[in-house]
Structures are given as C-alpha cells and as structure tokens.
CSV table of C-alpha atoms and ligand atoms in Angstrom, one decimal:
chain,number,residue,atom,x,y,z
I,318,UNK,CA,19.7,68.8,198.4
I,319,UNK,CA,18.3,65.9,199.3
I,320,UNK,CA,16.3,63.9,196.8
I,321,UNK,CA,12.2,64.0,197.0
I,322,UNK,CA,11.1,61.4,194.7
I,323,UNK,CA,7.6,63.1,195.7
I,324,UNK,CA,8.3,66.1,193.0
I,325,UNK,CA,10.4,64.4,190.4
I,326,UNK,CA,8.5,65.2,187.3
I,327,UNK,CA,5.8,67.4,189.0
I,328,UNK,CA,4.9,70.4,186.5
I,329,UNK,CA,5.0,73.7,188.0
I,330,UNK,CA,3.9,77.5,187.6
I,331,UNK,CA,4.8,80.6,189.4
I,332,UNK,CA,2.8,83.8,189.4
I,333,UNK,CA,4.4,87.2,191.3
I,334,UNK,CA,3.0,89.9,192.6
I,335,UNK,CA,4.7,93.0,193.6
I,336,UNK,CA,8.3,94.1,194.0
I,337,UNK,CA,11.8,93.5,192.6
I,338,UNK,CA,12.6,91.1,196.0
I,339,UNK,CA,9.5,89.0,195.1
I,340,UNK,CA,10.6,88.6,191.3
I,341,UNK,CA,14.0,87.6,192.6
I,342,UNK,CA,12.8,85.5,195.1
I,343,UNK,CA,10.2,83.8,192.6
I,344,UNK,CA,13.4,83.2,190.5
I,345,UNK,CA,14.8,81.4,193.5
I,346,UNK,CA,11.5,78.8,193.8
I,347,UNK,CA,11.7,78.1,190.2
I,348,UNK,CA,15.4,77.2,190.7
I,349,UNK,CA,14.8,75.1,193.7
I,350,UNK,CA,11.9,72.9,191.6
I,351,UNK,CA,14.0,72.6,188.6
I,352,UNK,CA,16.8,71.0,190.9
I,353,UNK,CA,14.2,68.7,192.2
I,354,UNK,CA,13.3,67.7,188.7
I,355,UNK,CA,10.0,69.5,188.1
I,356,UNK,CA,9.2,71.2,184.8
I,357,UNK,CA,8.1,74.8,184.8
I,358,UNK,CA,4.9,74.9,182.5
I,359,UNK,CA,3.2,78.4,181.1
I,360,UNK,CA,-0.5,77.3,182.0
I,361,UNK,CA,-1.6,76.9,185.8
I,362,UNK,CA,-4.3,74.7,184.5
I,363,UNK,CA,-1.6,72.2,183.7
I,364,UNK,CA,0.7,72.4,186.9
I,365,UNK,CA,0.5,70.1,189.6
I,366,UNK,CA,2.3,73.1,191.8
I,367,UNK,CA,1.3,76.5,191.3
I,368,UNK,CA,3.2,78.9,193.5
I,369,UNK,CA,2.1,82.5,194.4
I,370,UNK,CA,4.6,84.7,195.6
I,371,UNK,CA,2.2,87.5,197.3
I,372,UNK,CA,3.0,91.5,198.3
I,373,UNK,CA,1.2,93.0,201.0
I,374,UNK,CA,2.3,96.7,200.2
I,375,UNK,CA,-1.1,97.7,198.8
I,376,UNK,CA,-4.6,96.0,199.5
I,377,UNK,CA,-5.6,95.7,195.6
I,378,UNK,CA,-2.5,93.4,195.5
I,379,UNK,CA,-4.0,91.3,198.3
I,380,UNK,CA,-7.6,91.2,196.8
I,381,UNK,CA,-5.6,89.8,193.2
I,382,UNK,CA,-4.1,87.4,194.9
I,383,UNK,CA,-7.3,86.2,196.5
I,384,UNK,CA,-9.1,86.3,193.4
I,385,UNK,CA,-6.2,84.7,191.4
I,386,UNK,CA,-5.7,81.9,193.7
I,387,UNK,CA,-9.1,81.0,194.8
I,388,UNK,CA,-9.5,80.5,190.9
I,389,UNK,CA,-7.5,77.6,191.2
I,390,UNK,CA,-10.7,76.0,193.3
I,391,UNK,CA,-12.6,75.7,190.2
I,392,UNK,CA,-9.4,74.9,187.6
I,393,UNK,CA,-9.4,71.5,186.0
I,394,UNK,CA,-6.9,69.1,187.6
I,395,UNK,CA,-3.8,68.9,186.5
I,396,UNK,CA,-3.0,65.5,184.1
I,397,UNK,CA,-1.2,63.7,187.4
I,398,UNK,CA,-5.1,64.1,189.3
I,399,UNK,CA,-3.7,66.3,192.1
I,400,UNK,CA,-2.6,70.0,192.6
I,401,UNK,CA,-0.8,71.7,195.3
I,402,UNK,CA,-0.9,75.5,196.1
I,403,UNK,CA,1.7,77.2,197.9
I,404,UNK,CA,1.6,80.6,198.9
I,405,UNK,CA,5.0,82.5,199.7
I,406,UNK,CA,6.0,86.3,200.0
I,407,UNK,CA,4.9,89.0,202.5
I,408,UNK,CA,1.2,87.9,202.7
I,409,UNK,CA,2.4,84.5,203.6
I,410,UNK,CA,5.0,85.8,206.4
I,411,UNK,CA,2.0,87.9,207.4
I,412,UNK,CA,-0.9,85.7,207.8
I,413,UNK,CA,0.8,82.2,208.2
I,414,UNK,CA,-2.0,79.5,208.6
I,415,UNK,CA,-4.8,82.0,208.9
I,416,UNK,CA,-4.3,82.6,204.8
I,417,UNK,CA,-6.6,79.5,204.6
I,418,UNK,CA,-9.4,82.5,205.6
I,419,UNK,CA,-8.9,83.8,202.2
I,420,UNK,CA,-7.3,81.2,200.5
I,421,UNK,CA,-9.5,77.5,200.8
I,422,UNK,CA,-7.1,75.7,198.7
I,423,UNK,CA,-3.9,76.8,200.2
I,424,UNK,CA,-1.8,73.7,200.7
I,425,UNK,CA,1.5,75.1,201.7
I,426,UNK,CA,2.5,78.3,203.1
I,427,UNK,CA,6.2,79.5,203.3
I,428,UNK,CA,7.1,83.0,204.8
I,429,UNK,CA,10.2,85.1,203.1
I,430,UNK,CA,12.7,83.3,204.9
I,431,UNK,CA,11.9,79.8,204.2
I,432,UNK,CA,12.4,79.6,200.6
I,433,UNK,CA,14.6,76.7,201.0
I,434,UNK,CA,11.8,74.7,203.1
I,435,UNK,CA,9.6,74.8,200.2
I,436,UNK,CA,10.4,71.4,198.5
I,437,UNK,CA,10.1,69.3,201.7
I,438,UNK,CA,6.9,71.2,202.6
I,439,UNK,CA,5.6,70.4,199.0
I,440,UNK,CA,6.5,66.8,199.4
I,441,UNK,CA,4.9,66.7,202.2
I,442,UNK,CA,1.6,68.1,201.1
I,443,UNK,CA,1.7,65.9,198.3
I,444,UNK,CA,2.0,62.8,200.6
I,445,UNK,CA,-0.8,63.6,202.7
I,446,UNK,CA,-5.0,64.1,201.8
I,447,UNK,CA,-4.7,67.6,201.2
I,448,UNK,CA,-6.6,68.7,204.5
I,449,UNK,CA,-3.6,69.9,206.3
I,450,UNK,CA,-1.5,73.3,205.6
I,451,UNK,CA,2.3,72.9,205.8
I,452,UNK,CA,3.7,75.9,207.2
I,453,UNK,CA,7.1,77.6,207.8
I,454,UNK,CA,7.2,81.4,208.5
I,455,UNK,CA,10.2,80.9,210.6
I,456,UNK,CA,12.7,84.1,210.0
I,457,UNK,CA,16.0,83.5,212.5
I,458,UNK,CA,19.1,81.9,211.3
I,459,UNK,CA,17.9,81.5,207.8
I,460,UNK,CA,20.4,82.0,204.9
I,461,UNK,CA,19.6,84.5,202.3
I,462,UNK,CA,17.7,83.5,199.3
I,463,UNK,CA,20.4,84.3,197.2
I,464,UNK,CA,22.4,80.9,198.1
I,465,UNK,CA,19.7,78.8,196.7
I,466,UNK,CA,19.7,77.8,193.1
I,467,UNK,CA,18.1,80.4,190.4
I,468,UNK,CA,16.5,79.9,187.6
I,469,UNK,CA,16.7,83.6,185.8
I,470,UNK,CA,14.2,85.0,183.8
I,471,UNK,CA,16.9,86.6,181.3
I,472,UNK,CA,20.6,85.4,180.8
I,473,UNK,CA,21.7,89.1,180.6
I,474,UNK,CA,20.3,90.6,183.7
I,475,UNK,CA,20.2,89.6,187.2
I,476,UNK,CA,18.6,91.0,190.5
I,477,UNK,CA,21.2,90.7,193.4
I,478,UNK,CA,19.7,91.0,196.7
I,479,UNK,CA,22.2,92.8,199.4
I,480,UNK,CA,20.4,92.9,202.3
I,481,UNK,CA,16.6,92.4,203.6
I,482,UNK,CA,14.1,93.7,205.9
I,483,UNK,CA,14.2,97.9,207.0
I,484,UNK,CA,14.5,99.6,210.0
I,485,UNK,CA,12.4,102.5,208.8
I,486,UNK,CA,9.4,102.1,209.9
I,487,UNK,CA,7.4,104.8,207.8
I,488,UNK,CA,4.2,105.4,209.3
I,489,UNK,CA,1.9,103.7,206.4
I,490,UNK,CA,4.4,100.7,205.5
I,491,UNK,CA,3.8,97.0,206.3
I,492,UNK,CA,7.4,95.8,205.3
I,493,UNK,CA,9.3,95.9,208.5
I,494,UNK,CA,6.7,94.3,210.1
I,495,UNK,CA,6.4,91.5,208.0
I,496,UNK,CA,10.3,91.3,206.5
I,497,UNK,CA,11.9,92.2,209.6
I,498,UNK,CA,14.8,94.3,210.9
I,499,UNK,CA,17.9,95.0,208.5
I,500,UNK,CA,20.3,92.3,207.4
I,501,UNK,CA,22.8,92.9,204.8
I,502,UNK,CA,24.9,90.2,203.4
I,503,UNK,CA,28.9,90.6,203.6
I,504,UNK,CA,30.8,92.7,200.9
I,505,UNK,CA,32.7,89.3,199.9
I,506,UNK,CA,29.3,87.5,199.2
I,507,UNK,CA,28.0,90.2,197.2
I,508,UNK,CA,30.9,90.7,195.0
I,509,UNK,CA,31.5,86.8,194.6
I,510,UNK,CA,27.6,86.3,193.3
I,511,UNK,CA,28.2,89.1,190.8
I,512,UNK,CA,31.7,87.9,189.5
I,513,UNK,CA,29.8,84.9,189.1
I,514,UNK,CA,27.2,86.2,186.9
I,515,UNK,CA,29.5,88.1,185.1
I,516,UNK,CA,31.6,84.9,184.3
I,517,UNK,CA,27.9,83.4,183.4
I,518,UNK,CA,27.4,86.1,180.6
I,519,UNK,CA,25.4,88.6,182.7
I,520,UNK,CA,25.7,92.2,181.6
I,521,UNK,CA,23.5,93.8,184.2
I,522,UNK,CA,22.8,93.4,187.7
I,523,UNK,CA,20.4,95.5,190.0
I,524,UNK,CA,21.4,95.6,193.6
I,525,UNK,CA,18.2,95.0,195.4
I,526,UNK,CA,17.4,96.0,199.4
I,527,UNK,CA,14.3,97.8,200.8
I,528,UNK,CA,16.9,100.4,201.7
I,529,UNK,CA,20.1,100.4,199.7
I,530,UNK,CA,22.2,103.2,201.3
I,531,UNK,CA,22.4,101.7,204.9
I,532,UNK,CA,23.7,98.8,203.3
I,533,UNK,CA,26.4,97.0,205.7
I,534,UNK,CA,25.1,99.2,208.9
I,535,UNK,CA,24.2,95.7,210.7
I,536,UNK,CA,27.4,94.1,209.8
I,537,UNK,CA,29.8,96.5,209.8
I,538,UNK,CA,28.6,99.2,212.1
I,539,UNK,CA,28.1,102.0,209.4
I,540,UNK,CA,26.3,102.0,206.1
I,541,UNK,CA,29.4,101.0,203.5
I,542,UNK,CA,27.2,101.2,200.3
I,543,UNK,CA,29.7,103.3,198.4
I,544,UNK,CA,32.3,101.0,198.9
I,545,UNK,CA,30.0,98.1,198.0
I,546,UNK,CA,29.5,100.1,194.9
I,547,UNK,CA,33.2,100.5,193.9
I,548,UNK,CA,33.7,96.8,194.7
I,549,UNK,CA,30.9,95.9,192.4
I,550,UNK,CA,32.0,98.4,189.4
I,551,UNK,CA,35.6,96.7,189.7
I,552,UNK,CA,34.1,93.4,188.5
I,553,UNK,CA,33.4,94.6,185.4
I,554,UNK,CA,30.1,93.9,185.2
I,555,UNK,CA,28.8,96.8,182.3
I,556,UNK,CA,25.8,98.1,183.8
I,557,UNK,CA,25.1,98.5,187.5
I,558,UNK,CA,21.7,99.8,188.8
I,559,UNK,CA,20.1,99.6,192.3
I,560,UNK,CA,17.0,100.3,194.6
I,561,UNK,CA,15.5,101.3,196.5
I,562,UNK,CA,17.1,104.2,198.2
I,563,UNK,CA,15.7,106.4,200.9
I,564,UNK,CA,16.8,110.1,200.5
I,565,UNK,CA,17.8,110.3,204.6
I,566,UNK,CA,20.4,107.8,204.2
I,567,UNK,CA,22.1,108.6,200.4
I,568,UNK,CA,25.1,110.4,201.5
I,569,UNK,CA,27.7,112.2,199.4
I,570,UNK,CA,30.1,109.5,199.5
I,571,UNK,CA,27.5,107.5,197.3
I,572,UNK,CA,26.8,110.1,195.1
I,573,UNK,CA,30.9,110.5,194.6
I,574,UNK,CA,30.6,106.6,193.6
I,575,UNK,CA,27.7,107.2,191.2
I,576,UNK,CA,29.4,110.0,189.5
I,577,UNK,CA,32.6,108.6,189.1
I,578,UNK,CA,31.9,104.7,188.5
I,579,UNK,CA,31.4,104.2,185.0
I,580,UNK,CA,29.1,101.2,184.6
I,581,UNK,CA,26.7,102.7,187.7
I,582,UNK,CA,24.0,103.8,185.3
I,583,UNK,CA,23.1,107.6,185.3
I,584,UNK,CA,19.5,107.0,186.6
I,585,UNK,CA,18.2,107.0,190.3
I,586,UNK,CA,15.1,106.2,192.0
I,587,UNK,CA,14.7,108.3,195.2
I,588,UNK,CA,11.4,107.7,196.7
I,589,UNK,CA,10.0,111.1,197.8
I,590,UNK,CA,6.3,110.2,198.8
I,591,UNK,CA,4.9,113.3,199.3
I,592,UNK,CA,6.4,117.4,198.6
I,593,UNK,CA,4.9,118.5,202.2
I,594,UNK,CA,7.3,118.7,205.3
I,595,UNK,CA,4.0,118.1,207.5
I,596,UNK,CA,2.9,115.1,206.0
I,597,UNK,CA,6.6,113.5,205.5
I,598,UNK,CA,6.4,114.2,209.1
I,599,UNK,CA,3.4,111.9,209.7
I,600,UNK,CA,4.5,109.6,207.5
I,601,UNK,CA,7.9,109.4,209.9
I,602,UNK,CA,10.3,109.6,206.6
I,603,UNK,CA,12.5,111.8,208.4
I,604,UNK,CA,13.5,113.9,205.8
I,605,UNK,CA,12.0,117.8,204.8
I,606,UNK,CA,10.9,119.1,201.5
I,607,UNK,CA,13.7,121.3,201.7
I,608,UNK,CA,16.1,118.5,202.7
I,609,UNK,CA,15.2,116.4,199.5
I,610,UNK,CA,15.6,119.3,197.1
I,611,UNK,CA,18.8,119.8,198.2
I,612,UNK,CA,19.9,116.5,197.8
I,613,UNK,CA,18.3,116.6,194.1
I,614,UNK,CA,20.6,119.8,193.8
I,615,UNK,CA,23.5,117.7,195.0
I,616,UNK,CA,22.8,114.6,193.0
I,617,UNK,CA,22.3,117.1,189.9
I,618,UNK,CA,25.3,119.3,190.5
I,619,UNK,CA,27.7,116.0,190.5
I,620,UNK,CA,25.5,114.0,187.7
I,621,UNK,CA,24.1,116.6,185.3
I,622,UNK,CA,22.7,113.6,182.9
I,623,UNK,CA,20.7,111.8,185.8
I,624,UNK,CA,17.3,110.7,185.2
I,625,UNK,CA,15.5,111.1,188.2
I,626,UNK,CA,12.5,108.6,189.4
I,627,UNK,CA,10.2,108.7,192.3
I,628,UNK,CA,7.4,107.0,194.2
I,629,UNK,CA,4.4,109.5,195.5
I,630,UNK,CA,1.6,108.6,198.0
I,631,UNK,CA,-1.6,110.6,197.0
I,632,UNK,CA,-4.3,111.0,199.8
I,633,UNK,CA,-2.3,110.2,202.8
I,634,UNK,CA,-4.5,110.8,206.0
I,635,UNK,CA,-5.2,114.3,206.8
I,636,UNK,CA,-3.8,115.4,203.4
I,637,UNK,CA,-5.0,119.3,202.8
I,638,UNK,CA,-5.1,120.5,199.3
I,639,UNK,CA,-2.1,122.8,200.6
I,640,UNK,CA,0.0,119.8,201.2
I,641,UNK,CA,-0.7,118.5,197.9
I,642,UNK,CA,0.3,121.2,195.9
I,643,UNK,CA,3.4,121.2,197.7
I,644,UNK,CA,3.8,117.6,196.3
I,645,UNK,CA,3.1,119.3,192.8
I,646,UNK,CA,5.7,122.0,193.3
I,647,UNK,CA,8.0,119.3,194.6
I,648,UNK,CA,7.8,117.3,191.7
I,649,UNK,CA,8.5,120.2,189.1
I,650,UNK,CA,11.4,121.4,190.8
I,651,UNK,CA,13.1,118.0,191.5
I,652,UNK,CA,12.5,117.6,187.6
I,653,UNK,CA,11.8,114.0,187.7
I,654,UNK,CA,11.1,112.2,184.2
I,655,UNK,CA,8.8,109.3,185.8
I,656,UNK,CA,7.3,108.4,189.3
I,657,UNK,CA,4.7,105.7,190.3
I,658,UNK,CA,2.2,106.8,191.7
I,659,UNK,CA,-0.2,105.4,194.1
I,660,UNK,CA,-3.5,106.3,195.9
I,661,UNK,CA,-2.9,105.9,200.0
I,662,UNK,CA,-3.8,102.1,200.9
I,663,UNK,CA,-4.5,101.8,204.4
I,664,UNK,CA,-2.5,98.8,205.9
I,665,UNK,CA,-3.7,97.3,209.3
I,666,UNK,CA,-1.3,97.0,211.9
I,667,UNK,CA,0.7,100.4,211.0
I,668,UNK,CA,0.5,103.5,212.9
I,669,UNK,CA,-1.2,105.1,209.6
I,670,UNK,CA,-3.9,103.3,209.4
I,671,UNK,CA,-4.9,104.5,213.1
I,672,UNK,CA,-5.3,108.0,211.7
I,673,UNK,CA,-8.6,109.2,211.2
I,674,UNK,CA,-9.4,110.7,207.7
I,675,UNK,CA,-12.7,111.9,206.1
I,676,UNK,CA,-11.0,113.3,202.7
I,677,UNK,CA,-14.1,112.3,200.0
I,678,UNK,CA,-13.0,109.8,197.7
I,679,UNK,CA,-13.4,112.1,194.5
I,680,UNK,CA,-11.0,114.7,196.3
I,681,UNK,CA,-8.2,111.9,196.6
I,682,UNK,CA,-8.8,110.6,192.7
I,683,UNK,CA,-8.9,114.4,191.5
I,684,UNK,CA,-5.6,114.8,193.4
I,685,UNK,CA,-4.3,111.9,192.0
I,686,UNK,CA,-5.5,112.7,188.5
I,687,UNK,CA,-3.9,115.9,188.6
I,688,UNK,CA,-0.4,114.4,189.8
I,689,UNK,CA,-0.5,111.9,187.2
I,690,UNK,CA,-1.0,114.7,184.5
I,691,UNK,CA,2.2,116.3,185.5
I,692,UNK,CA,3.9,113.1,185.8
I,693,UNK,CA,3.4,112.2,181.9
I,694,UNK,CA,4.0,116.1,181.2
I,695,UNK,CA,7.5,115.8,182.4
I,696,UNK,CA,8.1,112.5,181.4
I,697,UNK,CA,7.2,113.6,177.6
I,698,UNK,CA,9.4,116.5,178.2
I,699,UNK,CA,12.3,114.5,179.3
I,700,UNK,CA,12.1,112.2,176.1
I,701,UNK,CA,11.9,114.9,173.8
I,702,UNK,CA,15.3,116.6,175.1
I,703,UNK,CA,17.0,113.1,173.9
I,704,UNK,CA,15.5,113.4,170.1
I,705,UNK,CA,18.2,113.5,167.7
I,706,UNK,CA,20.8,111.7,170.8
I,707,UNK,CA,21.9,108.2,170.6
I,708,UNK,CA,20.6,106.1,173.7
I,709,UNK,CA,22.8,103.0,174.5
I,710,UNK,CA,20.4,100.1,174.7
I,711,UNK,CA,20.7,96.8,176.5
I,712,UNK,CA,18.4,94.8,174.2
I,713,UNK,CA,15.4,92.9,175.7
I,714,UNK,CA,13.5,91.4,173.1
I,715,UNK,CA,11.2,91.7,170.5
I,716,UNK,CA,7.9,93.7,171.0
I,717,UNK,CA,4.8,91.4,172.4
I,718,UNK,CA,2.9,93.6,169.8
I,719,UNK,CA,5.2,93.3,167.1
I,720,UNK,CA,8.1,91.1,166.5
I,721,UNK,CA,9.5,93.0,163.9
I,722,UNK,CA,10.3,95.9,166.6
I,723,UNK,CA,12.7,95.3,169.2
I,724,UNK,CA,12.8,96.8,172.8
I,725,UNK,CA,15.0,97.3,175.4
I,726,UNK,CA,16.4,100.2,177.9
I,727,UNK,CA,18.5,102.9,177.8
I,728,UNK,CA,21.3,104.1,180.3
I,729,UNK,CA,18.7,106.5,181.8
I,730,UNK,CA,16.3,103.5,181.8
I,731,UNK,CA,13.8,104.5,179.3
I,732,UNK,CA,12.1,102.0,177.4
I,733,UNK,CA,13.6,102.1,173.7
I,734,UNK,CA,11.9,100.6,170.3
I,735,UNK,CA,13.7,100.2,166.9
I,736,UNK,CA,13.1,98.0,164.4
I,737,UNK,CA,14.9,94.8,164.0
I,738,UNK,CA,17.8,96.0,161.5
I,739,UNK,CA,18.1,94.2,158.1
I,740,UNK,CA,20.0,91.1,157.8
I,741,UNK,CA,20.0,90.4,161.8
I,742,UNK,CA,18.1,88.2,163.6
I,743,UNK,CA,16.4,88.3,167.1
I,744,UNK,CA,18.6,86.3,168.5
I,745,UNK,CA,21.7,88.2,167.7
I,746,UNK,CA,20.5,91.1,169.3
I,747,UNK,CA,18.8,89.9,172.4
I,748,UNK,CA,21.3,90.7,175.3
I,749,UNK,CA,23.4,92.7,172.9
I,750,UNK,CA,24.3,96.5,173.7
I,751,UNK,CA,23.4,98.4,170.7
I,752,UNK,CA,23.5,102.5,170.0
I,753,UNK,CA,19.9,104.0,169.0
I,754,UNK,CA,19.8,107.1,167.0
I,755,UNK,CA,16.3,108.5,169.0
I,756,UNK,CA,13.9,109.8,166.1
I,757,UNK,CA,10.5,109.7,168.5
I,758,UNK,CA,10.0,110.5,171.8
I,759,UNK,CA,6.4,109.5,173.4
I,760,UNK,CA,5.4,110.1,177.0
I,761,UNK,CA,6.5,106.7,177.8
I,762,UNK,CA,9.1,105.3,175.2
I,763,UNK,CA,11.4,106.2,172.5
I,764,UNK,CA,11.5,105.1,169.1
I,765,UNK,CA,14.7,104.8,166.5
I,766,UNK,CA,17.3,103.0,164.3
I,767,UNK,CA,20.3,101.3,165.2
I,768,UNK,CA,23.8,103.1,164.4
I,769,UNK,CA,27.0,100.6,164.1
I,770,UNK,CA,27.2,97.0,165.2
I,771,UNK,CA,25.6,95.5,168.1
I,772,UNK,CA,28.1,94.7,171.1
O,1987,SF4,S1,12.0,102.7,204.1
O,1987,SF4,FE1,10.0,103.0,204.8
O,1987,SF4,S2,8.7,102.5,202.8
O,1987,SF4,FE2,10.4,101.5,202.8
O,1987,SF4,S3,10.5,99.7,203.2
O,1987,SF4,FE3,11.4,100.8,204.8
O,1987,SF4,S4,9.3,101.3,206.0
O,1987,SF4,FE4,8.3,100.5,204.2
C-alpha cells in the first residue's frame, strides 16, 4: 500500500450496524487503517477518523445511523483539531453523495465494493477544507474485501465471505438493489484463506453470503456449496458455520455434507419469513409452506440433533389473520429453537413498498407479540431438553455483567454461561473449547459447570 503521511498517527473509531457481512467489512476497514499507521480508540470523541458501517435493511437502522452520525457535529473536536467522518456500507452504496442530505458532517462516502479506496479518500478529506465530500461507490472490477488486511475482533473466530450480492429479488428486500448480483470467490481462494486462519490459531469460521447455497453459480455454472463445505472441512478447522441459507436452494448434497462432516456445526439458520404460501408468493420467496416443511423433514431425518433457527417478518402488506396463524403453526411444526422476528419495514425502491396496506399498527404489534411469545416458549423448551447433557463450548470471554462468569457458544449455537473454574485464569480459557454440564436452562441461555480440561 502507498504510504499516506496524512493518516500516520491518526486515531480512529468504527461503529457497525446490520449484518455479519458488515461486521466482516468493518474488520477489513480497521485492518486497512492499522496498516496506514492509524490507532484504534474506544471513544469516538477522541477519534480523528470516525467510520460508520451502515445497513439499509430496516428503516430503524437508517434512523439510528442518522442520529448517531449527526451527534458527531456537536461532539468535541479530537485532540488533533480535525475530525473526518466516513460513511460506508449499504446506505453509502445506495445514497452516494446524497447522504449529506441526512448527515451533513459526512466527509467521505465509500460503497460496499470500495473499502480499498478508503485510505485515499480519507487522506484527500484531511487535505481539503472540509467542504467537499469524497465519494467512491463504484462496484465493477473491485476485489473482494477479503483480499484486504484484517483486524479481527476475535483471535479464534473469523468471518469468511464466500460470495457477495444476491440474485433473488425478494419483494421486500433492498439488498440486490444495493449489493448487486451474486459474485462468488473461487474455491481455491476461500480454502487458502481458511488454511491460513487455521495456521493463525482460528478454531471457528463462519462462511458468509446473502445466499450461500447458490455459492459458485456465477463461476462454475452451478452451485457448488456442498463441495466447498467438504473442502473447508478438510482444512481441519474445528468448527464451521454458515449464513444465510435460502430454503429454495438448499439441496440434498448440502444436507449430506452437513450430516457427514463432523466439523460442520449442528445448527442451521434457515429464513422462512412467513408460514403462509400466499404471503411467500407475494414476497417472491419461490417456495411454499409445504416445501419448507418438507425440507425441514429431510434435514431432521439426516441430522436428528439439528438446532434450527429462522427469520420471520410480521405484517407484510396484505397479511391477514389467517396468514399469520399459518406462520404460528409453521413455527410449531418446524420446531425452531430460536428466531429473529421483525415487523415489516417498507424500503423505498422495492416492489413490496408499492403494495397498499391498511392493517392497523396495533394489529401488527399484537401479531408480533404473539409470535415473540411462541418463539420464547419454544426456545425455553429446546434449552430445557438439554438439561443434564454436556455442551461443547467455544469460550469467548468473561460476562459483561460478572467477570467471574465465562460466556461461550455451544455447537448448537446456544449461549452458555459457567463460573470460572477454580485455579483457572480468564486468559487460559478464552478461545478454549470446554465441556460444560448443563445445570440450568433459561429461555436465552444455558448455565453449567466445566468438566475435564479445556482443549
Ligand atoms: S435472498 Fe431475498 S432477502 Fe435474502 S438478500 Fe436476497 S433478496 Fe434479500
């Protein structure tokens, strides 16, 4: 990288909104700034460079961003006297220069494919008088962000993007309009990255894409996700997760690979969005309620211990009480052990935004509350079923509320708490894999004690 004297010694702070892809991109932004000689700080008021990695999936994420970014206008100047505010991620890609209509203090706008341009844009912003906005939202011909240096949040877990963009055009979703069409990395590039991560001590990888099941289609002419899973498994990485999966593309060869490969974790996040075939059609999801449940049946037959989670949208335009009851019954039949539930958020520029809807807000809120209660009940029951068993936990660190309690995730992705064993230091356990005997099962976490030695 060309040396940029304008950036050496500058302090920076990054705030990330939205999905795992943004978390990964934020790690690359930090990696790039580290390489330019910048210093990460934990307080935005002390930062010369403030970066917001934005998300436009839901309206409230826009509003939170506008609130937090605008607060930088009245924030005290950093010790150096000049602060540059940079906006990246999906809103930057969508709005470009127009972002200044909402965030007057934006100095730099860099799109989802323009991470590598950020240092140059920042250097230009520091060199001018603060009146111009430096913009780069070009997508074509840009390398994957994964080829850039990374400053990983965790030494033992890594996000590994395998593809970007989406070809599905679900009628409520802005992603294909913002992140463009599907583009996969080559298998060799993904495998080489995971091999390097393993050599660096990473124990768990999460393969990322908007629709991982169609991985490879634009390179190899057909999806090759099952083969990718097998090759990533052969690197010897101890735990493999992946997200997101679209049910319409989840094929039997992927199910067979998940069932056979011991390092693919027994948890699948499979977004259903609605239990009503009529609503699924209006969403352009391209599967029916029956096809989804049949797929769940095949998954459970192949992997009886599989934990299944999902995403559900409540209040899609035109959703009736009958449609909603179909969603509740599907949640029961599929046996989800957790779910991210959302009230439909209208995104300008999507087909669903044009569908008229006069369902009162209170009706939608009531449906949301009923769904949330059912999801909580099933989460509690699923955790109760694990009482007395041993959960294999990758330890992340001490609890924010109690430093004597350690927190990690089980293979089924449950949050697990356990007291720091006597004679053990926190540092011995962070990044270790331990067996925890489950003694208490709450709705959103398990609690127990460690058996045997950490690995
Ligand atoms: S699969 Fe549908 S919801 Fe997911 S990113 Fe693509 S268009 Fe959006």
